CSV table of C-alpha atoms in Angstrom, one decimal:
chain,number,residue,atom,x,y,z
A,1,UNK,CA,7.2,-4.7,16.6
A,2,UNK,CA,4.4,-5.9,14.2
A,3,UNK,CA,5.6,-7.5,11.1
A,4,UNK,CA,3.7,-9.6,8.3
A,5,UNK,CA,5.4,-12.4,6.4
A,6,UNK,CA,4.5,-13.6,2.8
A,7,UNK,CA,5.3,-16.1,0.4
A,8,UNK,CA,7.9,-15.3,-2.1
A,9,UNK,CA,6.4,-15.2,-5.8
A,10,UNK,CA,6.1,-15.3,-8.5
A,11,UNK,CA,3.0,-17.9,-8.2
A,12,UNK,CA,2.3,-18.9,-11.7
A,13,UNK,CA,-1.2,-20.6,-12.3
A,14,UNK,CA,-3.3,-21.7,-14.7
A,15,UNK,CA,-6.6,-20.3,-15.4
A,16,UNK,CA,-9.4,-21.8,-12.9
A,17,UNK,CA,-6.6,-23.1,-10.8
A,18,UNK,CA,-6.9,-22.8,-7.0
A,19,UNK,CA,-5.0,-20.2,-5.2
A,20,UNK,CA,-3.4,-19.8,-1.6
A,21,UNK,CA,-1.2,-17.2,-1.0
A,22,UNK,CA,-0.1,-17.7,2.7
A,23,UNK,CA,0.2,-14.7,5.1
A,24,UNK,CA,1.3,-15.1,8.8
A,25,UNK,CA,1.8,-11.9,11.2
A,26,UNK,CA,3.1,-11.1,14.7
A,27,UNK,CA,1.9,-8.7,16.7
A,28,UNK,CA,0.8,-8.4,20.3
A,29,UNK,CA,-3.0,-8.0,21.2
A,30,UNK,CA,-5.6,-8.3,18.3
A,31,UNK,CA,-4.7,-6.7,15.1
A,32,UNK,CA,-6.8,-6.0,11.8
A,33,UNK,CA,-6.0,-8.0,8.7
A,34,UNK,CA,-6.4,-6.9,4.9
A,35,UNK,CA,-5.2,-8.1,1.7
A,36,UNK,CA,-4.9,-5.3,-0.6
A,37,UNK,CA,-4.1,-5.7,-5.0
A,38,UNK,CA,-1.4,-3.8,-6.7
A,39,UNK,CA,-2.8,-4.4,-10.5
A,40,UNK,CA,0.1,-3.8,-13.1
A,41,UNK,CA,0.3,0.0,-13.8
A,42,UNK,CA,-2.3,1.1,-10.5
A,43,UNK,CA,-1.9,1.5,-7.6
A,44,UNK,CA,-2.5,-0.6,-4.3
A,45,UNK,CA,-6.0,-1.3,-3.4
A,46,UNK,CA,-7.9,-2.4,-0.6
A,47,UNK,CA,-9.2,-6.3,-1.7
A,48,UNK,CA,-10.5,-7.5,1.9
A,49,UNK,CA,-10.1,-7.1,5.2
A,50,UNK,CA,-11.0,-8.8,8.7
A,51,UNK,CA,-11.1,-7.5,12.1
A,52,UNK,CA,-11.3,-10.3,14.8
A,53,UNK,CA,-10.4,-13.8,15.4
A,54,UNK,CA,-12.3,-16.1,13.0
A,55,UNK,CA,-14.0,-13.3,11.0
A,56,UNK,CA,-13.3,-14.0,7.3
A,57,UNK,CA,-13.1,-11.4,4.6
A,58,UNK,CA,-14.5,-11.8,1.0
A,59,UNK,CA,-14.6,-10.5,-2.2
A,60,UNK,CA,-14.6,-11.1,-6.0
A,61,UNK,CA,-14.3,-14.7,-5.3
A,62,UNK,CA,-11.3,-14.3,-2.5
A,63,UNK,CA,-11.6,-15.2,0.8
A,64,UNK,CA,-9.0,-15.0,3.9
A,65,UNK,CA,-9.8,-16.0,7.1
A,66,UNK,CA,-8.5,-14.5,10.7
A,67,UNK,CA,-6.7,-17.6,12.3
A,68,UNK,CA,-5.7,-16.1,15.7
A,69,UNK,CA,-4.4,-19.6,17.0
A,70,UNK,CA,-1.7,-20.0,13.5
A,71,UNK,CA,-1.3,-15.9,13.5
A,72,UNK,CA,-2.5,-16.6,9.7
A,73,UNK,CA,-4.2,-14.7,7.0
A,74,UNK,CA,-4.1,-17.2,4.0
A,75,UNK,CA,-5.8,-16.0,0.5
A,76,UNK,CA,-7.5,-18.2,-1.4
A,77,UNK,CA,-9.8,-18.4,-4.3
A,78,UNK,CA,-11.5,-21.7,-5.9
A,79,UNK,CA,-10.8,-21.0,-9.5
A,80,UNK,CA,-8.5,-17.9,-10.5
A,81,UNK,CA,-8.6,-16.1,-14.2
A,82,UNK,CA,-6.4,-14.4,-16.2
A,83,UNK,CA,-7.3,-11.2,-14.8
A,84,UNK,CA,-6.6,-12.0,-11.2
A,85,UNK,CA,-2.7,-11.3,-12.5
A,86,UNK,CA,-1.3,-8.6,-9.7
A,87,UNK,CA,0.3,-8.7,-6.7
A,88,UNK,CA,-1.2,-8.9,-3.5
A,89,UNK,CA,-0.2,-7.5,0.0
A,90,UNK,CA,-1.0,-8.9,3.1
A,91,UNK,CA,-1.4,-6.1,5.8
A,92,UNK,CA,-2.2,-5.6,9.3
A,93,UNK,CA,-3.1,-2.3,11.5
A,94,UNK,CA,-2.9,-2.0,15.2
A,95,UNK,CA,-4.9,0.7,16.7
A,96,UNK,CA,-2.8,0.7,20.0
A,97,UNK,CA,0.8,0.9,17.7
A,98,UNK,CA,-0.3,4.1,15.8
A,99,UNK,CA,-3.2,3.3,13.5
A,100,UNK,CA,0.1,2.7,10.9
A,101,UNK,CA,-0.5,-0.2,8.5
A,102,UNK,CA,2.6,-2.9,7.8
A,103,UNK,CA,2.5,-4.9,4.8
A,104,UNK,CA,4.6,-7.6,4.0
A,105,UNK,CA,6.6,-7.8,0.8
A,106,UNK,CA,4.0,-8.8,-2.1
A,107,UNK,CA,3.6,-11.9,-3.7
A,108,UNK,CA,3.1,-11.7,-7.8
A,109,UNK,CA,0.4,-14.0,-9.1
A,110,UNK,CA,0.5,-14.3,-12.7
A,111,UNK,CA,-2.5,-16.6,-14.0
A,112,UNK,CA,-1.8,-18.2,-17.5
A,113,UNK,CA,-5.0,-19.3,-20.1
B,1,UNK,CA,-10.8,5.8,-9.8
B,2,UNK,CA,-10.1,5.4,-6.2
B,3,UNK,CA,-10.7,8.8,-5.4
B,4,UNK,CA,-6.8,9.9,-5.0
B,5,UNK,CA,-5.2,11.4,-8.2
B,6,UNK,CA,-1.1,11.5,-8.5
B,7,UNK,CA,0.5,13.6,-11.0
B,8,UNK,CA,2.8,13.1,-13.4
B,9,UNK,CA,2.5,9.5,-14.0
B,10,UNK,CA,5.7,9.8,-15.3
B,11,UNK,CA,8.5,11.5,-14.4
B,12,UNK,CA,12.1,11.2,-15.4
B,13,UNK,CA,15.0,14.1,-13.9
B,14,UNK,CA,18.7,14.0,-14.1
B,15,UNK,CA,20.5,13.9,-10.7
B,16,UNK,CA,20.8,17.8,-10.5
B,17,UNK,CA,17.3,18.9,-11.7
B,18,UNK,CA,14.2,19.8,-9.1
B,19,UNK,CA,10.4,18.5,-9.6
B,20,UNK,CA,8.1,18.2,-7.6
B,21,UNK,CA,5.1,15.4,-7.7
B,22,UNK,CA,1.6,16.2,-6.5
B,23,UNK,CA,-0.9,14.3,-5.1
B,24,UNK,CA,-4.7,15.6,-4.3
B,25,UNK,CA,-7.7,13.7,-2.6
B,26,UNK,CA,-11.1,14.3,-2.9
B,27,UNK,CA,-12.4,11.8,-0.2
B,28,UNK,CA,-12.9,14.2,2.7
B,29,UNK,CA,-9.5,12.5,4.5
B,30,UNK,CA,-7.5,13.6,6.9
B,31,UNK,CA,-4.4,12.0,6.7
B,32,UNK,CA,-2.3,11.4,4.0
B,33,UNK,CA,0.7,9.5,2.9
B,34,UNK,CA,3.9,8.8,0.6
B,35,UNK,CA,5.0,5.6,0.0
B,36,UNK,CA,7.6,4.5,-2.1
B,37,UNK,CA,7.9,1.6,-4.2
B,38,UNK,CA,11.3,-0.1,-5.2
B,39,UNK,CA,11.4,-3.4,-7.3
B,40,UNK,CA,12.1,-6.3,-5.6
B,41,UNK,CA,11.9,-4.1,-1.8
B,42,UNK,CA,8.9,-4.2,0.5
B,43,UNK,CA,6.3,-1.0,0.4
B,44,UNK,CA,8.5,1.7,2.1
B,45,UNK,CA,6.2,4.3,4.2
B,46,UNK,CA,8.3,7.8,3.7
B,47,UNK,CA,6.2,10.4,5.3
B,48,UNK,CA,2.6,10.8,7.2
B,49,UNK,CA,0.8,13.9,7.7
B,50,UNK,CA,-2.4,14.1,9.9
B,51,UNK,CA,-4.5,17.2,9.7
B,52,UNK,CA,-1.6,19.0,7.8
B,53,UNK,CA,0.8,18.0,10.2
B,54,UNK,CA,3.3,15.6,9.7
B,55,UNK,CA,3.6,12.7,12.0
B,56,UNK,CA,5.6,10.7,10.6
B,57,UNK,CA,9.3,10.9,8.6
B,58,UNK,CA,10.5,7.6,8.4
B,59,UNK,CA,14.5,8.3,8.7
B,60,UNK,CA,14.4,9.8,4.6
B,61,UNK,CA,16.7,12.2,3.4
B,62,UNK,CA,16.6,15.5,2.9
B,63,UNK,CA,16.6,15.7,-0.6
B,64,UNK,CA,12.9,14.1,-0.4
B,65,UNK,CA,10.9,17.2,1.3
B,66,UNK,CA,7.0,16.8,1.6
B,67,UNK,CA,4.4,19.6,1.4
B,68,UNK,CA,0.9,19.5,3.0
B,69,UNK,CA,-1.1,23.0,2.3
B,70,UNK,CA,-3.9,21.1,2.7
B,71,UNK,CA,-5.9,18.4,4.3
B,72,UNK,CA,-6.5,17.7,0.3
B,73,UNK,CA,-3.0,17.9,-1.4
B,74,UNK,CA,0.0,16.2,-1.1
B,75,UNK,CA,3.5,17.5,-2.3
B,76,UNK,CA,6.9,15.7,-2.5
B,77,UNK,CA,9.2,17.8,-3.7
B,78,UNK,CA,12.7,16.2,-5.3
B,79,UNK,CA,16.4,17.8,-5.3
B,80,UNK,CA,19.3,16.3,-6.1
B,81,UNK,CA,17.8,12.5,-6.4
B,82,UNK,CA,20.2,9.6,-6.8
B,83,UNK,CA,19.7,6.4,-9.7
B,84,UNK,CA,18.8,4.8,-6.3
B,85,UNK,CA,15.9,6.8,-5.8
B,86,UNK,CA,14.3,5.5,-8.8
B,87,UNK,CA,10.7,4.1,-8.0
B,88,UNK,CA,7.1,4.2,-8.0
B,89,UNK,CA,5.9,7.2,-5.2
B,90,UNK,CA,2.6,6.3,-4.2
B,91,UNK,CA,0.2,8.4,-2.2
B,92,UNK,CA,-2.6,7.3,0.0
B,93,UNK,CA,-5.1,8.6,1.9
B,94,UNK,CA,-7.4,7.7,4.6
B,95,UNK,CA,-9.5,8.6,7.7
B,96,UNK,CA,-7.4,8.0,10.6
B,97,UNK,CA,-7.8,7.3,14.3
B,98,UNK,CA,-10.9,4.9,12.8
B,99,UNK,CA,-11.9,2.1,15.1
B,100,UNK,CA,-11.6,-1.2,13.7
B,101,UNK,CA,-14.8,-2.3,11.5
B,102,UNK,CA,-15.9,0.4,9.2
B,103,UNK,CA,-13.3,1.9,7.1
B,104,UNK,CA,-10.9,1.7,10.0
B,105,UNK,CA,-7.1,1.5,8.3
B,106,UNK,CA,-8.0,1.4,4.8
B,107,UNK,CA,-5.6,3.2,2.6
B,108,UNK,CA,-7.0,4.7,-0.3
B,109,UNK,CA,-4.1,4.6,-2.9
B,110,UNK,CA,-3.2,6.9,-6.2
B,111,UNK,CA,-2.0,4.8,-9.4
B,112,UNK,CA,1.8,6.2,-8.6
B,113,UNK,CA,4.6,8.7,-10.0
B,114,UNK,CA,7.0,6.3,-11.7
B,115,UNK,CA,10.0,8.0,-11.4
B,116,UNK,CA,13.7,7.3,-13.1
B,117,UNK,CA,16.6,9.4,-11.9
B,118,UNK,CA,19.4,9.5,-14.5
């Protein structure tokens, strides 16, 4: 079955630090990718997405490319700020296996000043 | 304001009580979901309807019973919880059966019903 992986957190940073949070998934065929944000007290929602091989997702200053060849959706960002504190999920959908989306566990980022 | 609005926020029952949480959408979806948080688990899907119909009951007990009246509300009603049952309940929505590209598979989620079971 389809199944994402993520790196265990917390990831503790300090402001304008760089951030990777690695993601790797199997699944047969060609799945879409998100990353969705959990900030504290909300709930999950949808930060970026991509939906073929080498597409990459952006926004507010994250970025994830769709490695096909590593089964990898890494999330990065050049220079994180104290408000980037959540935690992210790394998700994929396949739309032969249900339309249902799996996440992987989370990874807490918590960005000190 | 994602569109999705959960209510109570905050919810605490003793083991014998019954509550119910509610959940409504004003998106236009079609399908909707409960998911259920635990600290230190991964996101849990519990229950999926699709056009009022539920498609999904991923192997959760009976005291958990869901409600769908409408393609716009969402009920999960609660009897004789456990301390173990203590989580956030989220609630998403979305359009499903979307092709990729578009808003194909994005889950529109509610803030959560934190709930504590004593």
């Amino acid at each position: 079955g389809n199944s994402v992986t993520q790196m265990e957190g917390p990831v503790t940073l300090s402001e304008e630090a760089f951030l990777t949070i690695n993601c790797t998934y199997t699944a047969t065929g060609y799945p879409s990718l998100f990353w969705y944000v959990q900030y504290p007290g909300e709930g999950l929602q949808l930060l970026l997405k991509a939906t073929k091989a080498d597409d990459k997702g952006s926004n507010k200053g994250f970025e994830a490319t769709y490695r096909k060849e590593t089964t990898s959706f890494h999330l990065e960002k050049g220079s994180v700020q104290v408000s980037d504190s959540a935690v992210y999920f790394c998700a994929l959908i396949h739309y032969n296996a249900g339309n249902m989306l799996t996440f992987g566990g989370g990874t807490r980022l918590m960005v000190k000043p | 304001e994602t569109g999705v609005t959960q209510t109570p926020r905050h919810l605490v029952m003793g083991m014998t009580n019954k509550k119910s949480l509610k959940c409504e959408q004003h998106l236009g979806h079609n399908a909707m979901y409960w998911y259920k948080q635990s600290a230190k688990k991964p996101l849990e899907l519990m229950f999926v309807y699709n056009f009022k119909e539920q498609t999904e009951n991923n192997s959760v007990p009976s005291r958990f019973s869901p409600e769908c009246p409408n393609s716009s509300h969402l009920f999960l009603h609660l009897h004789t919880l456990q301390p173990e049952d203590s989580a956030l309940y989220l609630c998403a929505s979305s359009h499903p059966n979307k092709a990729s590209g578009g808003l194909g598979g994005e889950l529109f989620f509610g803030e959560g019903s934190r709930l504590t079971v004593l």
